[in-house]
Structure formats: structure tokens, C-alpha cells
């Protein structure tokens, strides 16, 4: 029989900013479906009754004195959690507590992270759905694996694996992008579980244009951090093709090699060499992480 002093096997973490309206029902639903789990609500500088509602529902509250961002709340929750498995879900009522068991079941099958992949009809708008589809395809190209839902905030992970990458997480909304690509690059096992996300309670904190650009920059950032050649080689190839095409044009029309051609070809070579060096640095930097994943 397990000792009562043993840490909870599962910690369920809800980053929350002014989510009092949804938390009353959500925390109650989590406590009902997972009575033995540790429930942590990270109050990210709310000015409503988020902390009080969470406490009344039986959750442990970690408070930020001011809003630091969704990613910062996730990091605070991960540091405070004592469970071997961490479950992250949005506090706005979109995610069904009944799906938590399905995510955890995937981890019990041997996966390191299980992500709730939103199905058709779960996107807040057509524009956001198209944007997420683009992010999924672009990120899949970089990591070389199919990513079904890059930005889903509903996921279960092994705590030790997750904490390896905390230092990479931005304080804003892009932590799912970073952790998904980091897990793939490290050779950890990722699985997707189909879910239906309901309509959120209250107003979304996401700003489509600003956060959309931020998501794209995060993909490039993590791409260059974990698989530099997949970013640098296409750019170098395009530059080289343009340089050769320009040389063909100038040779036919003027019969000479121009400085423009020399610049484009030399810059293409430089870009490729930078990517090659970056790839070697990446291999050296993350050799220990990748080795631990392969050697399990």
C-alpha cells in the first residue's frame, strides 16, 4: 500500500487570468473525476475572484502579483507541482475533465507526452483554424514528424521530461509550440488524442495578429535551435538558384560575370556554412538529452 506521504501521481495545472466564471465548474469537475490528483491553479495577476474560487473548489493556488503571461504561469505550475505526471489544461472551460484520463492512458502506454488534438468544429473561428493548420504543417516540416495540433494547451507529460525544457519557454502564449518541437527534437515519444474543445467562457486573451506573428517566430526560433539545416538549407538553395539564374541572364546578354552574381552565390555558400556549423553546435549541445531519450 502506498504511503500517504507519497507525492500525488498526477498534478493538474490550470494557468488562469480572470477565469473565475469558468473555474467554479471546472475545478469541481476535475476534483470529481480525479479526486486523488493535485490540482494547481496559477493565478496570473487576476483582478477578479479567480484565486478565491479556485481555493473554495479545493485547488492549490499559486499567485503572480501581476500578469506575466500564460507561459510564465505554466512554468510556475510545473515548478510547484509534485506529481510524476503533469496535466495542463486551459482554465476557460474549453477542455473536458473527462478527457484527462485518455491523455494519461497514452503515457501509460509508454509515451512521454500526450496532446489533446482539437478536431473539426473546435476552432474558435475559421481564421484561427486556417492559421493553426498552417502552423501544424510548417512545424511538421521542420521536425520531420506529423504535428496534429501545435498550439493545443491541453496535454499530459512526464514531469521530468517537461522540466528539461522550461528555460526555453516564452512567457507568452507560445509554450505549446516550444515544448512540442522540443520533445520531437529530443527524441521523446509524442502522441495525439482527438478531443472536442467547447466554447470558452468569457473573452479570449489571445490577440490573433500579434500572437500569430509570435507563434511563427517561435517556430523559426525553435527550428533553428533544434534543426538548423532545415531552415538554412532552403534559404541557401533559393539564394544559389537565383544567383545561377542571374548569371545565366547576364552571360547571355553581356557575356560576363557580374558582381551581383558573385554576391548571391557567395552569400548562398555563407548561409549554408552557418547552418552547418549551427547543426554541429546543436548536436553537441543536445547530445545528452537525445541520448537519454534513445537509451530508455
C-alpha positions as a Markdown table, in Angstrom:
| # | Residue | x | y | z |
|---|---|---|---|---|
| 1 | Unk | 0.0 | 0.0 | 0.0 |
| 2 | Unk | 1.3 | 3.5 | -0.9 |
| 3 | Unk | 2.4 | 5.7 | 1.9 |
| 4 | Unk | 0.0 | 8.7 | 2.4 |
| 5 | Unk | 3.1 | 11.0 | 2.4 |
| 6 | Unk | 3.9 | 10.0 | -1.2 |
| 7 | Unk | 3.6 | 12.8 | -3.7 |
| 8 | Unk | 0.5 | 12.7 | -5.9 |
| 9 | Unk | 1.0 | 10.7 | -9.1 |
| 10 | Unk | -0.8 | 13.3 | -11.2 |
| 11 | Unk | -0.7 | 17.1 | -10.9 |
| 12 | Unk | -3.3 | 19.0 | -13.0 |
| 13 | Unk | -2.2 | 22.6 | -13.7 |
| 14 | Unk | -4.5 | 25.4 | -14.9 |
| 15 | Unk | -3.0 | 28.7 | -15.8 |
| 16 | Unk | -5.7 | 31.3 | -15.2 |
| 17 | Unk | -6.1 | 35.1 | -15.7 |
| 18 | Unk | -9.5 | 36.4 | -14.8 |
| 19 | Unk | -11.2 | 33.0 | -15.2 |
| 20 | Unk | -13.4 | 33.0 | -12.0 |
| 21 | Unk | -16.6 | 32.4 | -14.1 |
| 22 | Unk | -15.3 | 29.1 | -15.5 |
| 23 | Unk | -13.2 | 27.8 | -12.7 |
| 24 | Unk | -16.1 | 27.1 | -10.3 |
| 25 | Unk | -17.4 | 24.4 | -12.6 |
| 26 | Unk | -14.1 | 23.3 | -14.0 |
| 27 | Unk | -12.3 | 22.7 | -10.7 |
| 28 | Unk | -15.3 | 20.8 | -9.3 |
| 29 | Unk | -15.3 | 18.6 | -12.4 |
| 30 | Unk | -11.6 | 17.8 | -12.1 |
| 31 | Unk | -11.9 | 17.0 | -8.4 |
| 32 | Unk | -14.9 | 14.7 | -9.1 |
| 33 | Unk | -13.2 | 12.8 | -11.9 |
| 34 | Unk | -9.7 | 12.8 | -10.3 |
| 35 | Unk | -10.1 | 13.0 | -6.5 |
| 36 | Unk | -6.5 | 11.9 | -5.8 |
| 37 | Unk | -4.9 | 14.3 | -8.2 |
| 38 | Unk | -3.1 | 17.5 | -7.1 |
| 39 | Unk | -5.0 | 20.5 | -8.7 |
| 40 | Unk | -3.0 | 23.7 | -9.1 |
| 41 | Unk | -4.4 | 26.9 | -10.3 |
| 42 | Unk | -1.8 | 29.5 | -11.2 |
| 43 | Unk | -3.5 | 32.9 | -10.8 |
| 44 | Unk | -1.6 | 35.1 | -13.3 |
| 45 | Unk | -2.3 | 38.5 | -11.8 |
| 46 | Unk | -6.1 | 38.3 | -12.0 |
| 47 | Unk | -8.2 | 41.2 | -10.7 |
| 48 | Unk | -11.4 | 39.1 | -10.2 |
| 49 | Unk | -12.1 | 36.3 | -7.8 |
| 50 | Unk | -10.0 | 33.6 | -9.6 |
| 51 | Unk | -7.9 | 32.7 | -6.5 |
| 52 | Unk | -10.9 | 32.6 | -4.2 |
| 53 | Unk | -13.0 | 30.4 | -6.5 |
| 54 | Unk | -10.1 | 28.0 | -7.0 |
| 55 | Unk | -9.4 | 27.8 | -3.3 |
| 56 | Unk | -13.0 | 27.1 | -2.5 |
| 57 | Unk | -13.1 | 24.4 | -5.1 |
| 58 | Unk | -10.2 | 22.6 | -3.4 |
| 59 | Unk | -7.4 | 23.6 | -5.7 |
| 60 | Unk | -3.9 | 24.8 | -4.6 |
| 61 | Unk | -3.3 | 28.3 | -5.7 |
| 62 | Unk | 0.0 | 29.8 | -6.9 |
| 63 | Unk | -0.3 | 33.5 | -7.4 |
| 64 | Unk | 1.6 | 36.0 | -9.5 |
| 65 | Unk | 1.4 | 39.6 | -8.2 |
| 66 | Unk | 0.9 | 40.8 | -11.8 |
| 67 | Unk | 0.2 | 39.2 | -15.1 |
| 68 | Unk | 3.3 | 37.6 | -16.5 |
| 69 | Unk | 1.8 | 35.6 | -19.4 |
| 70 | Unk | 0.4 | 32.1 | -20.0 |
| 71 | Unk | 3.9 | 30.6 | -20.4 |
| 72 | Unk | 5.1 | 32.1 | -17.2 |
| 73 | Unk | 2.1 | 30.6 | -15.4 |
| 74 | Unk | 2.8 | 27.2 | -16.9 |
| 75 | Unk | 6.4 | 27.4 | -15.7 |
| 76 | Unk | 5.3 | 28.4 | -12.2 |
| 77 | Unk | 2.8 | 25.5 | -12.1 |
| 78 | Unk | 5.4 | 23.0 | -13.3 |
| 79 | Unk | 7.9 | 24.1 | -10.6 |
| 80 | Unk | 5.3 | 23.9 | -7.9 |
| 81 | Unk | 3.8 | 20.5 | -8.9 |
| 82 | Unk | 4.8 | 17.3 | -7.1 |
| 83 | Unk | 3.2 | 14.8 | -9.4 |
| 84 | Unk | 5.2 | 12.4 | -11.7 |
| 85 | Unk | 2.7 | 13.3 | -14.5 |
| 86 | Unk | 1.7 | 16.9 | -15.3 |
| 87 | Unk | -1.6 | 17.7 | -17.0 |
| 88 | Unk | -2.0 | 21.2 | -18.4 |
| 89 | Unk | -5.4 | 22.5 | -19.5 |
| 90 | Unk | -6.9 | 25.8 | -20.1 |
| 91 | Unk | -8.9 | 27.4 | -17.3 |
| 92 | Unk | -11.6 | 28.9 | -19.7 |
| 93 | Unk | -13.8 | 25.8 | -19.7 |
| 94 | Unk | -12.9 | 24.6 | -23.3 |
| 95 | Unk | -11.4 | 21.3 | -22.1 |
| 96 | Unk | -13.4 | 18.4 | -20.7 |
| 97 | Unk | -12.0 | 16.9 | -17.5 |
| 98 | Unk | -13.2 | 13.5 | -18.7 |
| 99 | Unk | -10.5 | 13.6 | -21.4 |
| 100 | Unk | -7.7 | 13.8 | -18.8 |
| 101 | Unk | -7.9 | 10.0 | -18.3 |
| 102 | Unk | -7.5 | 9.4 | -22.0 |
| 103 | Unk | -4.3 | 11.5 | -22.1 |
| 104 | Unk | -2.8 | 9.8 | -19.0 |
| 105 | Unk | -3.6 | 6.4 | -20.6 |
| 106 | Unk | -1.3 | 7.3 | -23.5 |
| 107 | Unk | 1.5 | 8.0 | -21.1 |
| 108 | Unk | 0.9 | 4.6 | -19.5 |
| 109 | Unk | 1.4 | 3.1 | -23.0 |
| 110 | Unk | 5.0 | 4.4 | -23.0 |
| 111 | Unk | 4.6 | 7.9 | -24.5 |
| 112 | Unk | 6.3 | 10.9 | -22.9 |
| 113 | Unk | 3.7 | 13.4 | -23.9 |
| 114 | Unk | 0.0 | 13.1 | -25.0 |
| 115 | Unk | -1.6 | 16.1 | -26.6 |
| 116 | Unk | -5.3 | 16.8 | -26.9 |
| 117 | Unk | -5.7 | 17.4 | -30.7 |
| 118 | Unk | -8.8 | 19.6 | -31.4 |
| 119 | Unk | -11.0 | 18.2 | -34.1 |
| 120 | Unk | -13.1 | 19.9 | -36.8 |
| 121 | Unk | -15.5 | 22.4 | -35.2 |
| 122 | Unk | -13.4 | 23.0 | -32.2 |
| 123 | Unk | -11.7 | 26.1 | -33.5 |
| 124 | Unk | -12.9 | 29.5 | -32.3 |
| 125 | Unk | -13.1 | 30.9 | -35.8 |
| 126 | Unk | -12.4 | 30.0 | -39.4 |
| 127 | Unk | -9.3 | 32.3 | -39.5 |
| 128 | Unk | -7.8 | 30.7 | -36.4 |
| 129 | Unk | -8.5 | 27.3 | -37.8 |
| 130 | Unk | -6.6 | 28.1 | -41.0 |
| 131 | Unk | -3.8 | 29.7 | -39.1 |
| 132 | Unk | -3.4 | 26.6 | -36.8 |
| 133 | Unk | -3.5 | 24.4 | -39.9 |
| 134 | Unk | -0.6 | 26.4 | -41.4 |
| 135 | Unk | 1.4 | 26.2 | -38.1 |
| 136 | Unk | 0.9 | 22.5 | -37.9 |
| 137 | Unk | 2.1 | 21.9 | -41.5 |
| 138 | Unk | 5.1 | 24.2 | -41.2 |
| 139 | Unk | 6.2 | 22.8 | -37.8 |
| 140 | Unk | 5.8 | 19.2 | -39.1 |
| 141 | Unk | 8.2 | 20.1 | -42.0 |
| 142 | Unk | 10.8 | 21.3 | -39.6 |
| 143 | Unk | 10.7 | 18.4 | -37.1 |
| 144 | Unk | 10.1 | 15.7 | -39.7 |
| 145 | Unk | 7.1 | 14.3 | -37.8 |
| 146 | Unk | 3.3 | 14.9 | -38.2 |
| 147 | Unk | 2.1 | 17.5 | -35.7 |
| 148 | Unk | -1.7 | 17.4 | -35.4 |
| 149 | Unk | -2.2 | 20.3 | -33.1 |
| 150 | Unk | 0.8 | 22.5 | -32.4 |
| 151 | Unk | -0.9 | 25.1 | -30.2 |
| 152 | Unk | -3.1 | 22.9 | -28.0 |
| 153 | Unk | -2.9 | 23.9 | -24.3 |
| 154 | Unk | -4.4 | 20.5 | -23.2 |
| 155 | Unk | -1.6 | 17.9 | -22.7 |
| 156 | Unk | -0.2 | 15.4 | -20.3 |
| 157 | Unk | 3.6 | 15.0 | -19.9 |
| 158 | Unk | 6.1 | 13.2 | -17.8 |
| 159 | Unk | 7.3 | 15.8 | -15.3 |
| 160 | Unk | 11.0 | 15.1 | -15.6 |
| 161 | Unk | 10.9 | 15.3 | -19.4 |
| 162 | Unk | 8.9 | 18.5 | -19.3 |
| 163 | Unk | 11.2 | 20.3 | -16.9 |
| 164 | Unk | 14.2 | 19.8 | -19.1 |
| 165 | Unk | 12.9 | 22.5 | -21.4 |
| 166 | Unk | 11.4 | 25.1 | -19.0 |
| 167 | Unk | 14.2 | 27.5 | -19.7 |
| 168 | Unk | 13.2 | 27.6 | -23.4 |
| 169 | Unk | 9.5 | 28.5 | -22.8 |
| 170 | Unk | 8.4 | 32.1 | -23.6 |
| 171 | Unk | 6.3 | 33.9 | -21.0 |
| 172 | Unk | 3.5 | 34.5 | -23.6 |
| 173 | Unk | 1.1 | 32.1 | -25.3 |
| 174 | Unk | 3.7 | 30.1 | -27.3 |
| 175 | Unk | 4.8 | 27.4 | -24.8 |
| 176 | Unk | 2.8 | 24.6 | -26.6 |
| 177 | Unk | 4.7 | 25.3 | -29.8 |
| 178 | Unk | 8.1 | 25.2 | -28.0 |
| 179 | Unk | 7.5 | 22.1 | -25.9 |
| 180 | Unk | 6.1 | 20.1 | -28.9 |
| 181 | Unk | 9.0 | 20.8 | -31.1 |
| 182 | Unk | 11.5 | 20.3 | -28.3 |
| 183 | Unk | 10.1 | 16.9 | -27.5 |
| 184 | Unk | 10.3 | 15.8 | -31.1 |
| 185 | Unk | 13.9 | 17.1 | -31.5 |
| 186 | Unk | 15.0 | 15.3 | -28.2 |
| 187 | Unk | 13.6 | 12.0 | -29.5 |
| 188 | Unk | 10.8 | 11.8 | -26.9 |
| 189 | Unk | 7.6 | 10.0 | -27.8 |
| 190 | Unk | 4.6 | 12.2 | -28.6 |
| 191 | Unk | 1.1 | 11.0 | -29.2 |
| 192 | Unk | -2.1 | 12.9 | -30.2 |
| 193 | Unk | -5.5 | 12.1 | -28.7 |
| 194 | Unk | -8.6 | 13.5 | -30.6 |
| 195 | Unk | -10.7 | 15.8 | -28.4 |
| 196 | Unk | -13.5 | 18.3 | -28.9 |
| 197 | Unk | -12.9 | 21.7 | -27.4 |
| 198 | Unk | -16.0 | 23.6 | -26.3 |
| 199 | Unk | -16.7 | 27.3 | -26.4 |
| 200 | Unk | -14.6 | 29.2 | -23.9 |
| 201 | Unk | -16.3 | 31.0 | -21.0 |
| 202 | Unk | -15.5 | 34.8 | -21.2 |
| 203 | Unk | -13.3 | 36.7 | -23.5 |
| 204 | Unk | -10.2 | 35.3 | -25.1 |
| 205 | Unk | -6.8 | 36.8 | -24.1 |
| 206 | Unk | -5.3 | 35.9 | -27.5 |
| 207 | Unk | -4.6 | 38.6 | -30.0 |
| 208 | Unk | -4.7 | 36.9 | -33.4 |
| 209 | Unk | -2.3 | 39.2 | -35.4 |
| 210 | Unk | 0.3 | 39.8 | -32.7 |
| 211 | Unk | 0.3 | 36.3 | -31.3 |
| 212 | Unk | 0.1 | 34.8 | -34.8 |
| 213 | Unk | 3.3 | 36.5 | -35.7 |
| 214 | Unk | 4.8 | 35.5 | -32.4 |
| 215 | Unk | 3.9 | 31.8 | -33.0 |
| 216 | Unk | 5.6 | 32.0 | -36.4 |
| 217 | Unk | 8.7 | 33.5 | -34.9 |
| 218 | Unk | 8.7 | 30.8 | -32.2 |
| 219 | Unk | 8.6 | 28.1 | -34.8 |
| 220 | Unk | 11.6 | 29.7 | -36.6 |
| 221 | Unk | 13.4 | 30.1 | -33.3 |
| 222 | Unk | 12.9 | 26.5 | -32.1 |
| 223 | Unk | 13.6 | 25.3 | -35.7 |
| 224 | Unk | 17.0 | 27.0 | -35.7 |
| 225 | Unk | 17.7 | 25.8 | -32.2 |
| 226 | Unk | 16.9 | 22.1 | -32.9 |
| 227 | Unk | 17.2 | 21.6 | -36.6 |
| 228 | Unk | 19.1 | 24.5 | -38.2 |
| 229 | Unk | 19.8 | 22.9 | -41.6 |
| 230 | Unk | 16.1 | 22.6 | -42.3 |
| 231 | Unk | 15.9 | 26.4 | -42.0 |
| 232 | Unk | 19.3 | 27.4 | -43.6 |
| 233 | Unk | 19.5 | 24.9 | -46.5 |
| 234 | Unk | 16.2 | 26.0 | -48.3 |
| 235 | Unk | 17.3 | 29.7 | -47.9 |
| 236 | Unk | 20.8 | 28.9 | -49.2 |
| 237 | Unk | 19.3 | 26.8 | -52.1 |
| 238 | Unk | 16.9 | 29.6 | -53.1 |
| 239 | Unk | 19.8 | 32.2 | -53.0 |
| 240 | Unk | 22.0 | 29.9 | -55.1 |
| 241 | Unk | 19.3 | 29.2 | -57.7 |
| 242 | Unk | 18.6 | 32.9 | -58.1 |
| 243 | Unk | 22.4 | 33.6 | -58.4 |
| 244 | Unk | 22.8 | 31.0 | -61.1 |
| 245 | Unk | 19.7 | 32.2 | -63.0 |
| 246 | Unk | 21.1 | 35.8 | -62.8 |
| 247 | Unk | 24.5 | 34.6 | -64.0 |
| 248 | Unk | 22.8 | 32.8 | -67.0 |
| 249 | Unk | 20.9 | 36.0 | -67.8 |
| 250 | Unk | 24.0 | 38.3 | -67.6 |
| 251 | Unk | 26.2 | 35.8 | -69.5 |
| 252 | Unk | 23.7 | 35.6 | -72.4 |
| 253 | Unk | 23.1 | 39.4 | -72.5 |
| 254 | Unk | 26.5 | 40.8 | -71.7 |
| 255 | Unk | 28.9 | 37.8 | -71.8 |
| 256 | Unk | 30.4 | 38.5 | -68.4 |
| 257 | Unk | 30.2 | 37.5 | -64.7 |
| 258 | Unk | 28.8 | 40.4 | -62.6 |
| 259 | Unk | 29.4 | 41.4 | -59.0 |
| 260 | Unk | 25.7 | 40.7 | -58.3 |
| 261 | Unk | 26.2 | 37.0 | -59.3 |
| 262 | Unk | 29.3 | 36.7 | -57.2 |
| 263 | Unk | 27.5 | 38.2 | -54.2 |
| 264 | Unk | 24.4 | 35.9 | -54.5 |
| 265 | Unk | 26.5 | 32.8 | -54.9 |
| 266 | Unk | 28.9 | 33.6 | -52.1 |
| 267 | Unk | 26.1 | 34.6 | -49.7 |
| 268 | Unk | 24.4 | 31.3 | -50.5 |
| 269 | Unk | 27.5 | 29.4 | -49.6 |
| 270 | Unk | 27.9 | 31.5 | -46.4 |
| 271 | Unk | 24.3 | 30.8 | -45.3 |
| 272 | Unk | 24.8 | 27.1 | -45.9 |
| 273 | Unk | 28.1 | 27.0 | -43.8 |
| 274 | Unk | 26.4 | 28.9 | -41.0 |
| 275 | Unk | 23.6 | 26.3 | -41.0 |
| 276 | Unk | 26.2 | 23.5 | -41.0 |
| 277 | Unk | 28.1 | 25.0 | -38.0 |
| 278 | Unk | 24.7 | 25.6 | -36.2 |
| 279 | Unk | 23.8 | 21.9 | -36.8 |
| 280 | Unk | 27.1 | 20.8 | -35.2 |
| 281 | Unk | 26.6 | 23.0 | -32.2 |
| 282 | Unk | 23.1 | 21.7 | -31.8 |
| 283 | Unk | 24.3 | 18.1 | -31.9 |
| 284 | Unk | 26.9 | 18.8 | -29.2 |
| 285 | Unk | 24.5 | 20.8 | -27.0 |
| 286 | Unk | 21.7 | 18.3 | -27.0 |
| 287 | Unk | 23.7 | 15.1 | -27.3 |
| 288 | Unk | 23.0 | 14.3 | -23.6 |
| 289 | Unk | 19.2 | 14.9 | -24.0 |
| 290 | Unk | 18.9 | 12.9 | -27.1 |
| 291 | Unk | 21.0 | 10.1 | -25.7 |
| 292 | Unk | 18.8 | 9.8 | -22.6 |
| 293 | Unk | 15.7 | 9.5 | -24.8 |
| 294 | Unk | 17.2 | 6.9 | -27.1 |
| 295 | Unk | 18.7 | 4.9 | -24.2 |
| 296 | Unk | 15.5 | 4.4 | -22.2 |
